[in-house]
Amino acid sequence: MMAVSSGCKDISKDAMDNGKYVRYTPEQVEALERLYHDCPKPSSMRRQQLIRECPILSNIEPKQIKVWFQNRRCREKQRKEASRLQAVNRKLTAMNKLLMEENDRLQKQVSQLVYENSFFRQHSQNATLATTDTSCESVVTSGQHHLTPQHPPRDASPAGLMSIAEETLAEFLSKATGTAVEWVQMPGMKPGPDSIGIVAISHGCAGVAARACGLVGLEPTRVAEILKDRRSWFRGCRAVDVLNALSTGNGGTIELLYMQLYAPTTLAPARDFWLLRYTSVLEDGSLVVCERSLNNTQNGPSMPSVQQFVRAEMLPSGYLIRPCEGGGSIIHIVDHMDLEPWSVPEVLRPLYESSTLLAQKTTMAALRHLRHISQEVSQPNVTGWGRRPAALRALSQRLSKGFNEAVNGLTDEGWSVLESDGIDDVTILVNSSPAKMMGGNLSYSNGFPSMSNAVLCAKASMLLQNVPPAILIRFLREHRSEWADSSIDAYSAAAIKAGPSNLPGIRAGSFGGQVILPLAHTIEHEEFMEVIKLESMGHYRDDMIMAGDIFLLQLCSGVDENAVGTSAELIFAPIDASFSDDAPIIPSGFRIIPLDSGIDSSSPNRTLDLASALEVGPAGNRASGENSGHSGSTKSVMTIAFQFPFEIHLQDNVAAMARQYVRSIIASVQRVALALSPSCFGPHTGFRSPPGTPEAHTLARWICHSYRCYLGAELLKSEGSESILKTLWHHSDAIMCCSLKALPVFTFANQAGLDMLETTLVALQDIALEKIFDDNGRKTLCSEFPQIMQQGFMCLQGGICLSSMGRPVSFERAVAWKVLNEEENAHCICFMFINWSFV
């Protein structure tokens, strides 16, 4: 029996001090256990009621029953903690085994490198001493043959396929546990009990390769079943067709597969693979699933090329799955591909030459998916409006698949390209095939049939400089009004006729007039899905009034700024208010993929505004700190694709609208990207130069000097060695400036001011001063504003104002003063809200 902790001993001692020790009968324990499962911590009244309802407890005092429940809770807590520690111990034991194997592999790799180095050094010395010595040629030939073995000829017969399969297995195992590939630890990945596993990328081998080792709480056969279904966990996989299968004499299976992968951007074609997959069980009981491309080298069966696809090559890859003591599996994953980078523009080739990107998109995605499945099996729960995680994952996959289809626009799905208007920045495609309509469920039978019979897609790609994808995607999500047109949202939603609403009345927060309804915080790593309810509105468009609530199902991923080289996505689709499982989903959205290997890995505390560029050197770059690596130029490619259901006779009008809309979005994104760039702030932030330049410091000096002149006190307690601008930025009170116009708008705010307004410097210019006050506040402001211009300052009593999202903010008091420039002319009005907090 488990030992009782000191806390439990004290409780038992108290029970004995209050009288003789109570020994409960089995019937009494059963009655107490029933109540414990219903209510682990009953109140005094509930305990007395229990004594009345259960005569067998009548001889026990209420205080003794209280002690029993305390002891029971203590034992339950100890049991859970013991179970948790046992699980951690099993995981650490398995992880230690993995690390020991990895250490052995590295030692073998070092020995091999030492041997090869010695061999080549000896060959070099012999070549210089006797160039006519034929024995030296023999050694060289032998050495070269050993290092680069040739594939024997193969054919499409079962014996020939078996020979290819055995060779594939040997090469895969040499990569998974041997030294066939020089592996280096992936940047930012540290092995440990809470890590996803040991992740490495190739160094100096042909193509791109990644390897991962990890632990999952699933049996090997289940792991193999999941990994074979690549479409379930790899969003970039369009199709996997098993064209032939045969059993082998050793109990294995050989399959011939044709696989297609979506292109991540409009600037590159999609990829396809003609593969052999071999599943077998090793002598030690390990399960192996290995794959490789079939090409002319093996003389195996061939597959003709497919239009709109570039045939890529998968070098021996696969999964080694070993049973783990105590349950679960230890898995080794190897992905090794040649993605034919010659077929894409030179600027995009890093996408196809990056082992890091392969590791993130494929290798690590497989491990994460397995861990999520394992957690769902061990801890089944229901989230997001009564939907299980598997149902939410299916929704997210529908969003990703629909967006990938729009980006690729493949003809076998019914897409056709419309003629350009003379400017090739935006591509317009139309799909009126019945398969597309059925896939979108645009005419599903819930009593509200859709009037649309075709889908139009407007898509484009653009190159971005010096903007981390995570920051830009987060801004686009949180500030939809900066780029979206509400009338277009209404038009898209009108194609989805709303049935009876099943959406809950939850208000979790709002961004610029949107209500966010959390559906699933995390579906996969750094990915979450939500429903956005836009404000009710009515619009006149195409002779039809469209009114009512607009709901968007939205998927967001890649918003972790610390992740190295991670792409980011924001995909959304209007949905029916009933939110049924067969609701039509026609996705649109953004995808940003970094093109540089040394992508920004800045601090999570970085904001979307001035704070990201405060510490700058004379040339405008970061002078020092953990983010100094970001001072160089970084590039990323952004892909935009928007889909619009429409009636086919309105094609020309909808195409013109879509083309203009996407161009306006591109302009908005460029403006936002310029403002978010740490090396160049846009004109909309109130600065025309980066913070750290003389102009930025000048504004900070004007604010402090004017405060001193009008109020006779120092605004900043200590300016010391830090710049006035930096000290002002980190001031604890909310400080913000507004323009001297008939309708004043904000032009600058420090960090506290941005937090109070719940906005960024980019969106600050859209907030009018009067919008943050209630009716009483606006009356006071109108009556007292002339005093600021005449007297130079004004003090306001405490009250309530509003953030840009409509949240009430209380403040103890506020001070407003006129900011003068060098010529003593009024430049702006500065407000300081003291001791503010959200109500």
Coordinates of N, CA and C in Angstrom, one line a residue, residues 59-177:
N59 N -23.0 6.4 13.1 CA -22.1 6.3 14.3 C -20.8 7.1 14.1
I60 N -20.7 7.8 12.9 CA -19.5 8.5 12.6 C -19.8 10.0 12.7
E61 N -18.9 10.8 13.4 CA -19.1 12.2 13.6 C -18.8 12.9 12.2
P62 N -19.5 14.0 12.0 CA -19.2 14.8 10.7 C -17.8 15.2 10.6
K63 N -17.1 15.5 11.7 CA -15.7 15.9 11.6 C -14.8 14.8 11.2
Q64 N -15.2 13.6 11.6 CA -14.4 12.4 11.2 C -14.6 12.1 9.7
I65 N -15.8 12.4 9.2 CA -16.1 12.2 7.8 C -15.3 13.2 7.0
K66 N -15.2 14.4 7.5 CA -14.4 15.5 6.9 C -12.9 15.0 6.7
V67 N -12.4 14.4 7.8 CA -11.0 13.9 7.8 C -10.9 12.8 6.7
W68 N -11.9 11.9 6.6 CA -11.8 10.9 5.6 C -11.7 11.5 4.2
F69 N -12.5 12.5 3.9 CA -12.4 13.1 2.6 C -11.1 13.8 2.4
Q70 N -10.5 14.4 3.4 CA -9.2 15.0 3.3 C -8.2 13.9 2.9
N71 N -8.2 12.8 3.7 CA -7.3 11.7 3.4 C -7.5 11.2 2.0
R72 N -8.7 11.0 1.6 CA -9.0 10.5 0.3 C -8.5 11.4 -0.8
R73 N -8.7 12.7 -0.7 CA -8.1 13.6 -1.7 C -6.6 13.6 -1.7
C74 N -6.0 13.4 -0.5 CA -4.6 13.3 -0.5 C -4.1 12.1 -1.2
R75 N -4.7 10.9 -1.0 CA -4.3 9.7 -1.6 C -4.5 9.8 -3.1
E76 N -5.6 10.4 -3.6 CA -5.8 10.6 -5.0 C -4.7 11.5 -5.6
K77 N -4.3 12.5 -4.9 CA -3.3 13.4 -5.4 C -2.0 12.7 -5.5
Q78 N -1.7 11.8 -4.5 CA -0.4 11.0 -4.5 C -0.5 10.0 -5.7
R79 N -1.6 9.4 -5.9 CA -1.7 8.4 -7.0 C -1.4 9.1 -8.3
K80 N -2.0 10.2 -8.6 CA -1.8 10.9 -9.8 C -0.4 11.3 -10.0
E81 N 0.2 11.8 -8.9 CA 1.6 12.3 -9.0 C 2.5 11.1 -9.2
A82 N 2.2 9.9 -8.6 CA 3.0 8.7 -8.8 C 2.9 8.3 -10.3
S83 N 1.7 8.3 -10.8 CA 1.5 7.9 -12.2 C 2.2 8.8 -13.1
R84 N 2.2 10.1 -12.8 CA 2.9 11.1 -13.7 C 4.4 10.8 -13.7
L85 N 4.9 10.6 -12.5 CA 6.4 10.4 -12.3 C 6.8 9.1 -13.0
Q86 N 5.9 8.1 -13.0 CA 6.2 6.8 -13.7 C 6.3 7.0 -15.2
A87 N 5.3 7.8 -15.7 CA 5.3 8.1 -17.1 C 6.5 8.9 -17.5
V88 N 6.9 9.9 -16.7 CA 8.1 10.7 -17.0 C 9.4 9.8 -17.0
N89 N 9.4 8.9 -16.0 CA 10.5 8.0 -15.9 C 10.6 7.0 -17.1
R90 N 9.5 6.5 -17.6 CA 9.5 5.7 -18.8 C 10.0 6.5 -20.0
K91 N 9.5 7.7 -20.1 CA 9.9 8.6 -21.2 C 11.4 8.9 -21.1
L92 N 11.9 9.2 -19.9 CA 13.3 9.5 -19.8 C 14.2 8.3 -20.1
T93 N 13.7 7.1 -19.7 CA 14.5 5.9 -20.0 C 14.6 5.6 -21.5
A94 N 13.4 5.8 -22.2 CA 13.4 5.6 -23.6 C 14.3 6.7 -24.3
M95 N 14.1 7.9 -23.8 CA 14.9 9.0 -24.4 C 16.4 8.8 -24.2
N96 N 16.8 8.2 -23.0 CA 18.2 7.9 -22.8 C 18.7 6.9 -23.7
K97 N 17.8 5.9 -24.0 CA 18.2 4.8 -25.0 C 18.4 5.5 -26.4
L98 N 17.5 6.4 -26.7 CA 17.7 7.0 -28.0 C 19.0 7.8 -28.1
L99 N 19.3 8.5 -27.0 CA 20.5 9.4 -27.0 C 21.8 8.5 -27.0
M100 N 21.7 7.3 -26.4 CA 22.9 6.4 -26.4 C 23.1 5.9 -27.8
E101 N 22.0 5.5 -28.5 CA 22.1 5.1 -29.9 C 22.6 6.2 -30.8
E102 N 22.1 7.4 -30.5 CA 22.6 8.5 -31.3 C 24.1 8.8 -31.1
N103 N 24.5 8.6 -29.8 CA 26.0 8.7 -29.5 C 26.8 7.7 -30.2
D104 N 26.3 6.4 -30.2 CA 27.0 5.4 -30.9 C 27.1 5.7 -32.4
R105 N 26.0 6.2 -33.0 CA 26.0 6.5 -34.4 C 27.0 7.6 -34.7
L106 N 27.1 8.6 -33.9 CA 28.0 9.7 -34.1 C 29.5 9.2 -33.9
Q107 N 29.7 8.3 -33.0 CA 31.1 7.8 -32.9 C 31.5 7.0 -34.1
K108 N 30.5 6.2 -34.7 CA 30.8 5.5 -35.9 C 31.1 6.5 -37.1
Q109 N 30.3 7.6 -37.1 CA 30.5 8.6 -38.1 C 31.8 9.2 -38.0
V110 N 32.3 9.5 -36.8 CA 33.6 10.1 -36.6 C 34.7 9.1 -37.0
S111 N 34.5 7.9 -36.7 CA 35.5 6.9 -37.1 C 35.6 6.8 -38.6
Q112 N 34.4 6.8 -39.3 CA 34.4 6.7 -40.7 C 35.1 7.9 -41.4
L113 N 34.8 9.1 -40.8 CA 35.4 10.3 -41.3 C 36.9 10.3 -41.2
V114 N 37.3 9.8 -40.0 CA 38.8 9.7 -39.8 C 39.4 8.8 -40.8
Y115 N 38.7 7.6 -41.0 CA 39.3 6.6 -42.0 C 39.3 7.2 -43.4
E116 N 38.2 7.9 -43.8 CA 38.2 8.5 -45.2 C 39.3 9.6 -45.3
N117 N 39.4 10.4 -44.2 CA 40.4 11.4 -44.3 C 41.8 10.8 -44.4
S118 N 42.1 9.7 -43.7 CA 43.4 9.1 -43.8 C 43.6 8.5 -45.2
F119 N 42.5 7.9 -45.7 CA 42.6 7.3 -47.0 C 42.9 8.3 -48.1
F120 N 42.2 9.4 -48.1 CA 42.4 10.4 -49.1 C 43.8 11.1 -48.9
R121 N 44.2 11.3 -47.7 CA 45.5 11.9 -47.5 C 46.6 11.0 -48.0
Q122 N 46.5 9.6 -47.8 CA 47.5 8.7 -48.3 C 47.5 8.7 -49.8
H123 N 46.3 8.7 -50.4 CA 46.2 8.7 -51.8 C 46.8 9.9 -52.4
S124 N 46.6 11.1 -51.8 CA 47.2 12.3 -52.3 C 48.8 12.2 -52.2
Q125 N 49.3 11.7 -51.1 CA 50.8 11.5 -51.0 C 51.3 10.6 -52.0
N126 N 50.6 9.4 -52.2 CA 51.1 8.5 -53.2 C 51.0 9.0 -54.6
A127 N 50.0 9.8 -54.9 CA 49.9 10.4 -56.2 C 51.0 11.4 -56.5
T128 N 51.5 12.1 -55.6 CA 52.6 13.0 -55.8 C 53.9 12.3 -55.9
L129 N 54.1 11.2 -55.2 CA 55.4 10.5 -55.2 C 55.5 9.6 -56.5
A130 N 54.5 9.0 -57.0 CA 54.7 8.1 -58.1 C 53.4 8.1 -59.0
T131 N 53.3 9.0 -59.9 CA 52.1 9.1 -60.7 C 52.0 8.0 -61.7
T132 N 53.1 7.2 -61.9 CA 53.0 6.1 -62.9 C 52.8 4.8 -62.2
D133 N 52.6 4.8 -60.9 CA 52.4 3.5 -60.2 C 50.9 3.0 -60.4
T134 N 50.8 1.9 -61.1 CA 49.4 1.4 -61.4 C 48.7 0.9 -60.1
S135 N 49.5 0.5 -59.1 CA 48.8 0.0 -57.9 C 48.0 1.1 -57.2
C136 N 48.6 2.3 -57.4 CA 47.8 3.5 -56.8 C 46.5 3.6 -57.5
E137 N 46.5 3.4 -58.8 CA 45.2 3.5 -59.6 C 44.2 2.5 -59.1
S138 N 44.8 1.3 -58.8 CA 43.9 0.2 -58.3 C 43.3 0.6 -57.0
V139 N 44.1 1.2 -56.1 CA 43.5 1.6 -54.8 C 42.4 2.6 -55.0
V140 N 42.7 3.6 -55.8 CA 41.7 4.7 -56.1 C 40.4 4.1 -56.6
T141 N 40.6 3.2 -57.6 CA 39.4 2.6 -58.1 C 38.6 1.8 -57.1
S142 N 39.3 1.1 -56.3 CA 38.7 0.3 -55.3 C 38.0 1.2 -54.3
G143 N 38.7 2.3 -53.9 CA 38.1 3.2 -52.9 C 36.8 3.9 -53.4
Q144 N 36.9 4.3 -54.7 CA 35.8 5.0 -55.3 C 34.6 4.0 -55.4
H145 N 34.8 2.8 -55.8 CA 33.7 1.8 -55.9 C 33.1 1.6 -54.5
H146 N 33.9 1.6 -53.5 CA 33.3 1.3 -52.1 C 32.5 2.5 -51.7
L147 N 32.9 3.7 -52.1 CA 32.2 4.9 -51.6 C 30.9 5.2 -52.4
T148 N 30.9 4.8 -53.6 CA 29.7 5.1 -54.5 C 29.3 3.8 -55.2
P149 N 28.7 2.8 -54.5 CA 28.3 1.6 -55.1 C 27.2 1.8 -56.2
Q150 N 27.3 1.0 -57.2 CA 26.4 1.1 -58.3 C 25.2 0.2 -58.1
H151 N 24.0 0.7 -58.6 CA 22.8 -0.2 -58.5 C 22.8 -1.2 -59.6
P152 N 22.6 -2.5 -59.2 CA 22.5 -3.5 -60.3 C 21.3 -3.3 -61.1
P153 N 21.2 -3.8 -62.3 CA 20.0 -3.7 -63.1 C 18.8 -4.4 -62.5
R154 N 17.6 -3.8 -62.7 CA 16.4 -4.3 -62.1 C 15.3 -4.4 -63.2
D155 N 14.2 -5.1 -62.9 CA 13.1 -5.1 -63.8 C 11.8 -5.1 -63.0
A156 N 10.7 -5.1 -63.7 CA 9.4 -5.0 -63.1 C 8.8 -6.3 -62.6
S157 N 9.5 -7.4 -62.7 CA 9.0 -8.7 -62.2 C 9.0 -8.7 -60.7
P158 N 8.2 -9.6 -60.0 CA 8.2 -9.6 -58.6 C 9.6 -9.8 -58.0
A159 N 10.4 -10.6 -58.6 CA 11.8 -10.8 -58.1 C 12.6 -9.5 -58.2
G160 N 12.4 -8.8 -59.4 CA 13.1 -7.5 -59.6 C 12.6 -6.5 -58.5
L161 N 11.3 -6.4 -58.3 CA 10.8 -5.4 -57.3 C 11.3 -5.8 -55.9
M162 N 11.4 -7.1 -55.6 CA 11.9 -7.5 -54.3 C 13.4 -7.1 -54.1
S163 N 14.1 -7.2 -55.2 CA 15.5 -6.8 -55.1 C 15.6 -5.3 -54.9
I164 N 14.8 -4.5 -55.5 CA 14.8 -3.0 -55.3 C 14.3 -2.7 -53.9
A165 N 13.3 -3.5 -53.4 CA 12.8 -3.3 -52.0 C 13.9 -3.5 -51.0
E166 N 14.6 -4.7 -51.1 CA 15.7 -5.0 -50.2 C 16.8 -4.0 -50.2
E167 N 17.1 -3.5 -51.4 CA 18.2 -2.5 -51.5 C 17.7 -1.2 -50.8
T168 N 16.4 -0.8 -51.0 CA 15.9 0.4 -50.4 C 15.9 0.3 -48.9
L169 N 15.5 -0.9 -48.4 CA 15.6 -1.1 -46.9 C 16.9 -1.0 -46.3
A170 N 17.9 -1.5 -47.0 CA 19.3 -1.4 -46.5 C 19.8 0.0 -46.5
E171 N 19.5 0.8 -47.6 CA 19.9 2.2 -47.6 C 19.2 3.0 -46.6
F172 N 17.9 2.7 -46.4 CA 17.1 3.5 -45.4 C 17.7 3.3 -44.0
L173 N 18.0 2.0 -43.7 CA 18.5 1.8 -42.3 C 19.8 2.4 -42.1
S174 N 20.6 2.5 -43.2 CA 22.0 3.1 -43.0 C 21.8 4.6 -42.8
K175 N 20.7 5.2 -43.2 CA 20.5 6.6 -42.9 C 19.8 6.8 -41.5
A176 N 18.9 5.9 -41.2 CA 18.2 6.0 -39.9 C 19.0 5.8 -38.7
T177 N 19.9 4.7 -38.8 CA 20.7 4.4 -37.6 C 22.2 4.3 -37.9

